[in-house]
Coordinates of C-alpha atoms in Angstrom, one line a residue:
M1 CA -1.5 -116.7 -20.2
V2 CA -5.0 -118.2 -20.2
V3 CA -6.2 -115.3 -22.3
A4 CA -3.6 -115.9 -24.9
V5 CA -4.5 -119.7 -25.1
L6 CA -8.2 -118.9 -25.4
V7 CA -7.6 -116.3 -28.1
T8 CA -5.4 -118.7 -30.0
V9 CA -8.1 -121.5 -29.9
W10 CA -10.7 -119.0 -31.0
A11 CA -8.6 -117.7 -33.9
V12 CA -8.2 -121.3 -35.2
L13 CA -11.9 -121.9 -34.9
V14 CA -12.6 -118.6 -36.8
L15 CA -10.3 -119.7 -39.6
L16 CA -12.0 -123.0 -39.8
A17 CA -15.6 -121.6 -39.4
P18 CA -16.0 -117.9 -39.8
S19 CA -19.3 -118.0 -37.8
F20 CA -17.3 -118.3 -34.6
A21 CA -16.3 -114.6 -35.1
W22 CA -18.9 -113.2 -32.8
C23 CA -17.5 -115.2 -29.9
A24 CA -15.0 -112.3 -29.8
V25 CA -17.4 -110.3 -27.5
P26 CA -16.7 -112.1 -24.3
F27 CA -12.9 -112.2 -25.2
V28 CA -13.0 -108.3 -25.5
Y29 CA -14.4 -107.9 -22.0
T30 CA -12.1 -110.6 -20.6
G31 CA -9.1 -108.9 -22.0
L32 CA -10.2 -105.4 -20.8
R33 CA -11.0 -106.8 -17.3
T34 CA -7.8 -108.8 -16.8
L35 CA -5.1 -107.1 -18.8
P36 CA -3.5 -103.6 -18.4
V37 CA -5.0 -101.0 -20.8
R38 CA -1.8 -100.9 -23.0
A39 CA -2.1 -104.6 -23.5
A40 CA -5.9 -104.8 -23.7
L41 CA -6.3 -102.2 -26.6
P42 CA -4.0 -104.2 -29.0
L43 CA -6.0 -107.3 -28.1
V44 CA -9.2 -105.7 -28.9
A45 CA -7.9 -104.4 -32.2
L46 CA -6.6 -107.9 -33.2
L47 CA -10.0 -109.5 -32.3
T48 CA -11.9 -106.9 -34.4
V49 CA -9.7 -107.6 -37.4
F50 CA -10.5 -111.3 -37.1
V51 CA -14.2 -110.5 -36.9
V52 CA -14.0 -108.2 -40.1
V53 CA -12.1 -110.9 -42.0
A54 CA -14.5 -113.6 -41.0
Q55 CA -17.6 -111.4 -41.9
L56 CA -16.1 -110.7 -45.3
R57 CA -15.6 -114.4 -46.0
L58 CA -19.2 -115.1 -45.0
A59 CA -20.5 -112.3 -47.3
G60 CA -18.5 -113.6 -50.3
G61 CA -17.5 -110.0 -51.2
F62 CA -16.9 -106.5 -50.1
D63 CA -19.7 -104.9 -47.9
P64 CA -19.0 -101.5 -46.3
G65 CA -21.3 -102.4 -43.4
T66 CA -19.4 -105.5 -42.6
V67 CA -16.1 -103.6 -42.6
L68 CA -17.3 -100.6 -40.5
A69 CA -19.7 -102.2 -38.0
P70 CA -17.4 -104.4 -36.0
P71 CA -14.8 -101.6 -35.4
A72 CA -17.5 -99.2 -34.4
V73 CA -19.1 -101.7 -32.0
A74 CA -15.6 -102.6 -30.5
A75 CA -14.6 -98.8 -30.0
I76 CA -18.0 -98.0 -28.3
A77 CA -17.8 -101.0 -26.1
T78 CA -14.1 -100.3 -25.0
A79 CA -14.8 -96.7 -24.4
M80 CA -17.8 -97.5 -22.1
F81 CA -15.9 -100.2 -20.3
L82 CA -12.9 -97.8 -19.6
H83 CA -15.2 -95.1 -18.5
M84 CA -17.0 -97.4 -16.1
E85 CA -13.6 -98.6 -14.8
R86 CA -12.6 -95.0 -14.1
Q87 CA -15.8 -94.4 -12.3
A88 CA -15.4 -97.5 -10.2
A89 CA -11.7 -96.4 -9.4
R90 CA -13.0 -93.0 -8.2
Q91 CA -15.7 -94.6 -6.1
R92 CA -13.1 -96.9 -4.5
S93 CA -11.0 -93.9 -3.8
L94 CA -13.9 -92.0 -2.3
I95 CA -14.9 -95.0 -0.1
A96 CA -11.2 -95.4 1.0
D97 CA -11.1 -91.7 1.9
L98 CA -14.4 -92.0 3.8
L99 CA -13.2 -94.9 5.8
R100 CA -10.0 -93.2 6.6
T101 CA -12.0 -90.1 7.6
R102 CA -14.3 -92.2 9.8
R103 CA -11.3 -93.7 11.4
E104 CA -9.7 -90.4 12.1
L105 CA -13.0 -89.0 13.4
A106 CA -13.4 -91.9 15.8
A107 CA -9.8 -91.5 17.0
T108 CA -10.5 -87.7 17.5
E109 CA -13.7 -88.4 19.4
R110 CA -11.9 -90.9 21.6
R111 CA -9.3 -88.2 22.4
E112 CA -11.9 -85.6 23.1
G113 CA -13.8 -88.0 25.2
T114 CA -10.7 -88.8 27.2
L115 CA -9.9 -85.1 27.7
A116 CA -13.4 -84.3 28.7
E117 CA -13.4 -87.1 31.3
R118 CA -10.1 -86.0 32.5
Q119 CA -11.3 -82.4 32.9
R120 CA -14.5 -83.7 34.7
L121 CA -12.4 -85.7 37.1
S122 CA -9.9 -82.9 37.8
M123 CA -12.9 -80.5 38.5
E124 CA -14.7 -83.0 40.7
I125 CA -11.3 -83.8 42.6
H126 CA -10.7 -80.2 43.1
D127 CA -14.2 -79.3 44.3
T128 CA -14.5 -82.4 46.6
L129 CA -11.4 -84.4 47.6
A130 CA -8.9 -81.5 47.5
Q131 CA -11.1 -79.2 49.5
G132 CA -12.0 -81.9 51.9
L133 CA -8.3 -82.9 52.4
S134 CA -7.5 -79.2 53.1
S135 CA -10.2 -79.0 55.6
Q136 CA -9.1 -82.1 57.3
R137 CA -5.5 -80.8 57.4
M138 CA -6.8 -77.6 59.2
L139 CA -8.8 -79.5 61.6
L140 CA -6.1 -81.9 62.5
Q141 CA -3.5 -79.1 62.9
A142 CA -5.9 -77.4 65.2
A143 CA -6.4 -80.6 67.2
D144 CA -2.6 -81.0 67.5
R145 CA -2.3 -77.5 68.9
T146 CA -5.0 -78.0 71.5
W147 CA -4.5 -81.6 72.4
D148 CA -2.7 -81.1 75.7
L149 CA -4.5 -77.8 76.8
D150 CA -8.1 -78.7 75.7
P151 CA -8.5 -82.4 74.8
A152 CA -12.3 -82.2 74.4
T153 CA -12.0 -79.4 71.8
A154 CA -9.2 -81.5 70.0
R155 CA -11.4 -84.5 70.0
G156 CA -14.2 -82.5 68.4
H157 CA -11.7 -81.4 65.6
V158 CA -10.8 -85.0 65.0
R159 CA -14.4 -86.1 64.9
R160 CA -15.2 -83.3 62.4
A161 CA -12.2 -84.3 60.3
A162 CA -13.6 -87.9 60.2
E163 CA -17.0 -86.7 59.2
I164 CA -15.4 -84.7 56.3
A165 CA -13.4 -87.9 55.3
A166 CA -16.6 -89.9 55.3
H167 CA -18.4 -87.4 53.1
N168 CA -15.4 -87.2 50.8
L169 CA -15.4 -90.9 50.4
A170 CA -19.1 -90.9 49.4
E171 CA -18.4 -88.0 46.9
A172 CA -15.5 -89.9 45.4
R173 CA -17.5 -93.0 44.9
R174 CA -20.3 -91.0 43.2
F175 CA -18.2 -88.8 40.8
V176 CA -16.1 -91.9 39.6
H177 CA -19.5 -93.2 38.3
D178 CA -20.5 -89.7 37.1
L179 CA -23.4 -89.5 39.5
A180 CA -25.0 -86.6 41.2
P181 CA -23.2 -85.1 44.2
A182 CA -23.9 -87.0 47.5
D183 CA -25.7 -83.9 48.8
L184 CA -28.2 -84.2 45.9
A185 CA -28.7 -87.9 46.2
G186 CA -32.2 -89.1 46.6
G187 CA -33.8 -86.1 44.8
V188 CA -32.7 -83.5 47.4
P189 CA -33.5 -80.1 45.9
L190 CA -30.7 -77.6 45.4
H191 CA -31.8 -75.1 48.2
T192 CA -31.9 -77.9 50.7
A193 CA -28.5 -79.1 49.7
L194 CA -27.1 -75.5 49.9
A195 CA -28.6 -75.1 53.4
E196 CA -27.0 -78.3 54.5
L197 CA -23.7 -77.2 53.0
A198 CA -23.8 -73.9 54.7
E199 CA -24.5 -75.6 58.1
R200 CA -21.7 -78.1 57.5
E201 CA -19.2 -75.4 56.5
G202 CA -20.1 -73.2 59.3
R203 CA -19.0 -75.8 61.8
A204 CA -15.5 -75.8 60.3
G205 CA -14.8 -72.2 59.8
P206 CA -16.5 -68.8 59.4
A207 CA -20.2 -68.7 60.1
V208 CA -22.1 -69.4 56.9
R209 CA -25.7 -68.5 56.3
F210 CA -28.1 -69.5 53.5
R211 CA -30.8 -67.3 52.0
L212 CA -33.4 -68.3 49.5
D213 CA -35.0 -65.5 47.3
G214 CA -37.9 -66.4 45.2
T215 CA -39.9 -69.6 44.9
P216 CA -37.7 -72.8 44.3
Q217 CA -38.6 -74.6 41.1
P218 CA -37.4 -78.1 39.8
L219 CA -34.0 -77.6 38.1
P220 CA -32.2 -80.0 35.8
D221 CA -29.7 -82.2 37.6
R222 CA -26.7 -80.8 35.9
V223 CA -27.7 -77.2 36.8
Q224 CA -28.0 -78.3 40.5
S225 CA -24.7 -80.2 40.4
A226 CA -22.9 -77.3 38.8
L227 CA -24.2 -74.6 41.3
L228 CA -23.5 -76.9 44.2
R229 CA -19.9 -77.5 43.1
V230 CA -19.4 -73.7 42.8
A231 CA -20.7 -73.2 46.2
Q232 CA -18.4 -75.9 47.6
G233 CA -15.3 -74.4 46.0
A234 CA -16.2 -70.9 46.9
L235 CA -16.8 -71.7 50.7
A236 CA -13.6 -73.7 50.9
N237 CA -11.6 -70.7 49.8
V238 CA -13.6 -68.5 52.1
R239 CA -12.6 -70.7 54.9
E240 CA -8.9 -71.1 54.0
H241 CA -7.8 -67.8 52.6
S242 CA -10.2 -64.9 53.1
G243 CA -10.0 -64.2 56.8
A244 CA -13.7 -63.7 56.8
T245 CA -15.9 -64.1 59.9
T246 CA -19.2 -64.4 57.9
A247 CA -20.2 -65.8 54.5
V248 CA -23.6 -65.9 52.9
L249 CA -25.0 -68.1 50.2
T250 CA -27.9 -66.6 48.4
L251 CA -30.0 -68.7 45.9
T252 CA -32.2 -66.4 43.8
C253 CA -34.9 -68.2 41.7
L254 CA -36.2 -66.1 38.8
D255 CA -38.5 -67.1 36.0
D256 CA -35.7 -67.2 33.4
Q257 CA -32.6 -67.9 35.4
V258 CA -31.2 -69.0 38.7
V259 CA -28.4 -67.1 40.4
L260 CA -26.2 -68.1 43.2
D261 CA -24.2 -65.5 45.1
I262 CA -21.4 -66.3 47.7
T263 CA -20.6 -63.3 49.7
D264 CA -18.0 -62.8 52.5
D265 CA -16.6 -60.0 54.6
G266 CA -13.0 -61.0 54.2
R267 CA -10.0 -59.0 53.1
G268 CA -11.0 -58.7 49.4
F269 CA -8.6 -57.7 46.6
D270 CA -8.2 -55.4 43.8
P271 CA -9.2 -57.2 40.5
D272 CA -7.7 -54.6 38.3
A273 CA -4.3 -55.1 39.9
V274 CA -4.8 -58.8 39.7
A275 CA -5.7 -58.5 36.0
A276 CA -2.5 -56.3 35.4
R277 CA -0.4 -59.0 37.1
A278 CA -2.1 -61.7 35.0
T279 CA -1.1 -60.0 31.7
A280 CA 2.5 -59.7 32.7
P281 CA 5.1 -61.6 30.7
P282 CA 6.2 -65.0 31.7
G283 CA 7.9 -65.1 35.1
G284 CA 5.4 -62.6 36.6
T285 CA 3.1 -63.5 39.3
G286 CA 0.9 -65.9 37.4
T287 CA -2.0 -66.1 35.1
L288 CA -5.5 -64.9 35.7
G289 CA -7.4 -67.7 34.3
G290 CA -10.0 -65.6 32.7
L291 CA -11.1 -63.4 35.6
R292 CA -13.1 -60.3 34.9
G293 CA -14.0 -58.1 37.8
G294 CA -17.1 -56.7 36.1
D295 CA -17.7 -54.2 33.4
G296 CA -17.2 -50.4 33.4
P297 CA -15.0 -48.1 35.2
D298 CA -15.9 -49.4 38.6
A299 CA -15.3 -52.9 37.8
G300 CA -14.1 -54.9 40.7
R301 CA -16.1 -53.2 43.3
T302 CA -19.0 -54.7 45.2
A303 CA -22.2 -54.5 43.3
G304 CA -25.7 -54.0 44.5
V305 CA -27.3 -55.6 41.5
R306 CA -26.8 -59.2 40.4
P307 CA -27.0 -60.4 36.8
G308 CA -30.5 -60.4 35.5
G309 CA -31.6 -57.5 37.7
A310 CA -32.0 -59.4 40.9
P311 CA -30.9 -57.3 43.9
G312 CA -27.5 -58.3 45.0
S313 CA -25.9 -58.6 48.3
G314 CA -22.7 -56.8 48.9
G315 CA -19.5 -58.3 50.3
A316 CA -17.4 -60.8 48.7
A317 CA -17.0 -64.4 47.6
G318 CA -14.3 -63.8 45.2
D319 CA -11.4 -65.9 44.1
A320 CA -8.8 -67.3 46.5
P321 CA -5.2 -67.5 45.8
D322 CA -5.5 -71.2 44.9
G323 CA -7.5 -70.3 41.8
G324 CA -10.9 -71.0 43.5
S325 CA -13.6 -68.4 43.2
A326 CA -14.2 -67.9 46.8
A327 CA -13.6 -65.0 48.9
G328 CA -10.5 -64.0 50.3
S329 CA -7.6 -63.8 48.1
R330 CA -4.7 -62.4 50.0
A331 CA -4.7 -58.7 50.5
A332 CA -3.7 -56.8 47.3
G333 CA 0.0 -56.3 47.0
S334 CA 0.7 -59.4 49.1
P335 CA 3.9 -60.9 47.7
T336 CA 2.4 -64.4 47.7
G337 CA -1.2 -63.4 46.9
D338 CA -1.4 -63.6 43.1
G339 CA -5.1 -63.3 43.2
P340 CA -7.9 -65.3 41.8
G341 CA -7.0 -68.0 39.4
D342 CA -3.3 -67.7 40.2
G343 CA -1.3 -70.4 41.7
G344 CA -2.0 -69.5 45.2
P345 CA -0.1 -70.2 48.3
P346 CA 2.7 -72.7 48.0
D347 CA 0.9 -75.3 50.0
G348 CA 1.1 -78.1 47.4
P349 CA 3.8 -80.2 45.8
A350 CA 3.8 -77.8 42.8
G351 CA 3.5 -74.6 44.9
G352 CA -0.2 -74.0 44.0
R353 CA -3.5 -75.3 42.7
G354 CA -5.3 -73.0 40.2
H355 CA -8.4 -75.1 39.2
G356 CA -11.1 -73.2 40.9
L357 CA -12.1 -70.4 38.6
P358 CA -11.4 -72.3 35.4
A359 CA -13.4 -75.3 36.7
M360 CA -16.3 -73.1 37.7
R361 CA -16.3 -71.2 34.4
A362 CA -16.1 -74.5 32.6
R363 CA -19.0 -75.9 34.5
L364 CA -21.2 -72.8 34.0
A365 CA -20.2 -72.4 30.3
Q366 CA -21.6 -75.9 29.6
L367 CA -24.9 -74.6 30.6
G368 CA -24.7 -71.3 29.0
G369 CA -24.1 -69.6 32.3
T370 CA -21.8 -66.8 33.5
L371 CA -19.4 -66.3 36.5
T372 CA -18.8 -62.7 37.9
V373 CA -16.4 -61.8 40.6
E374 CA -16.4 -58.4 42.3
S375 CA -14.2 -57.2 45.1
A376 CA -12.2 -54.3 46.5
P377 CA -9.4 -54.4 49.1
G378 CA -10.9 -54.5 52.7
E379 CA -14.5 -54.7 51.3
G380 CA -14.9 -58.5 50.9
T381 CA -15.7 -60.3 47.7
V382 CA -18.8 -61.5 46.0
L383 CA -19.0 -64.3 43.5
S384 CA -22.1 -64.6 41.3
A385 CA -23.0 -67.6 39.2
A386 CA -26.0 -67.2 36.8
V387 CA -27.4 -70.0 34.8
P388 CA -30.2 -69.3 32.3
L389 CA -33.2 -71.7 32.3
T390 CA -34.7 -70.8 28.9
S391 CA -31.9 -72.6 26.9
L392 CA -32.1 -75.8 29.0

């Protein structure tokens, strides 16, 4: 409406004084800017006609330049303006797409962060609280059985359960804040923490020894935390499921990698049979969770060489029925012993646990490391966690 009024006033002025014709230039851009293209183009043509008529009146006769110049200028100006408008529209579309993509990316990152934190907490809970609660239950059951016959031993079990509860409380407070394990607090080196873990676990179950091969070197905090968690989960399964009398933690420090072996003399299992059950259709004995018992035709049997060429220690620290990677799955063929990575014994609300091996593999994979499980029925199990140091 405003444009129509202004054009009408301008047309009257042009009729009265032809020199007002060149005021059409701002009207052309105003019309192109404010009106749809279908309405703006007729307006530009009308303005051009007025300009030509006014110029002919001023010239006092016919002049080809006067007739051709205004339409040419109007056409070029209109074409350039419409081209710029299309470019601006494309830019606005691209900016809108970019903003939408950024919002989607931010939402995806938030979801991934949530899942990563959930996985971290699940692994920490499995390797600390769940294992500690299981130990406490075993100790309290033992105390209940011996309370009347041997009160002193029963009280010792209760005191040990209280110590485990206090240690678990400290661990829980630390992993909620994503801090290093309590055993590594204050700059304690990994070999010292493993020695203390072996001593602590040896008081609640099979005898546990710690061996150190090579010269310890400073390790990144995340490497120390991962290997300590692997050792904790493995020893918990040795204690609960393997029937072992002895377990050995061996930390081997090489120039380019660090290797942790957990070996036991428990029942062991047949990794090939477990792998076959793991590939069975739904409704079978369970899923393996990625276990490989080694490479080659003798896969699954105890090895004498650890990854990286370090001499290995025989025996076993393989997976337990609860999905941990410690020794002592149930004997091969046991109806309830699904082997490493399976649901394990029906001792929980859902009939099993199954976080051990996947959690250990996830920890080590984040560091570029590997997890190897070797075992045979009656020959114990050995679990080997290797982390390269060159890529860290």
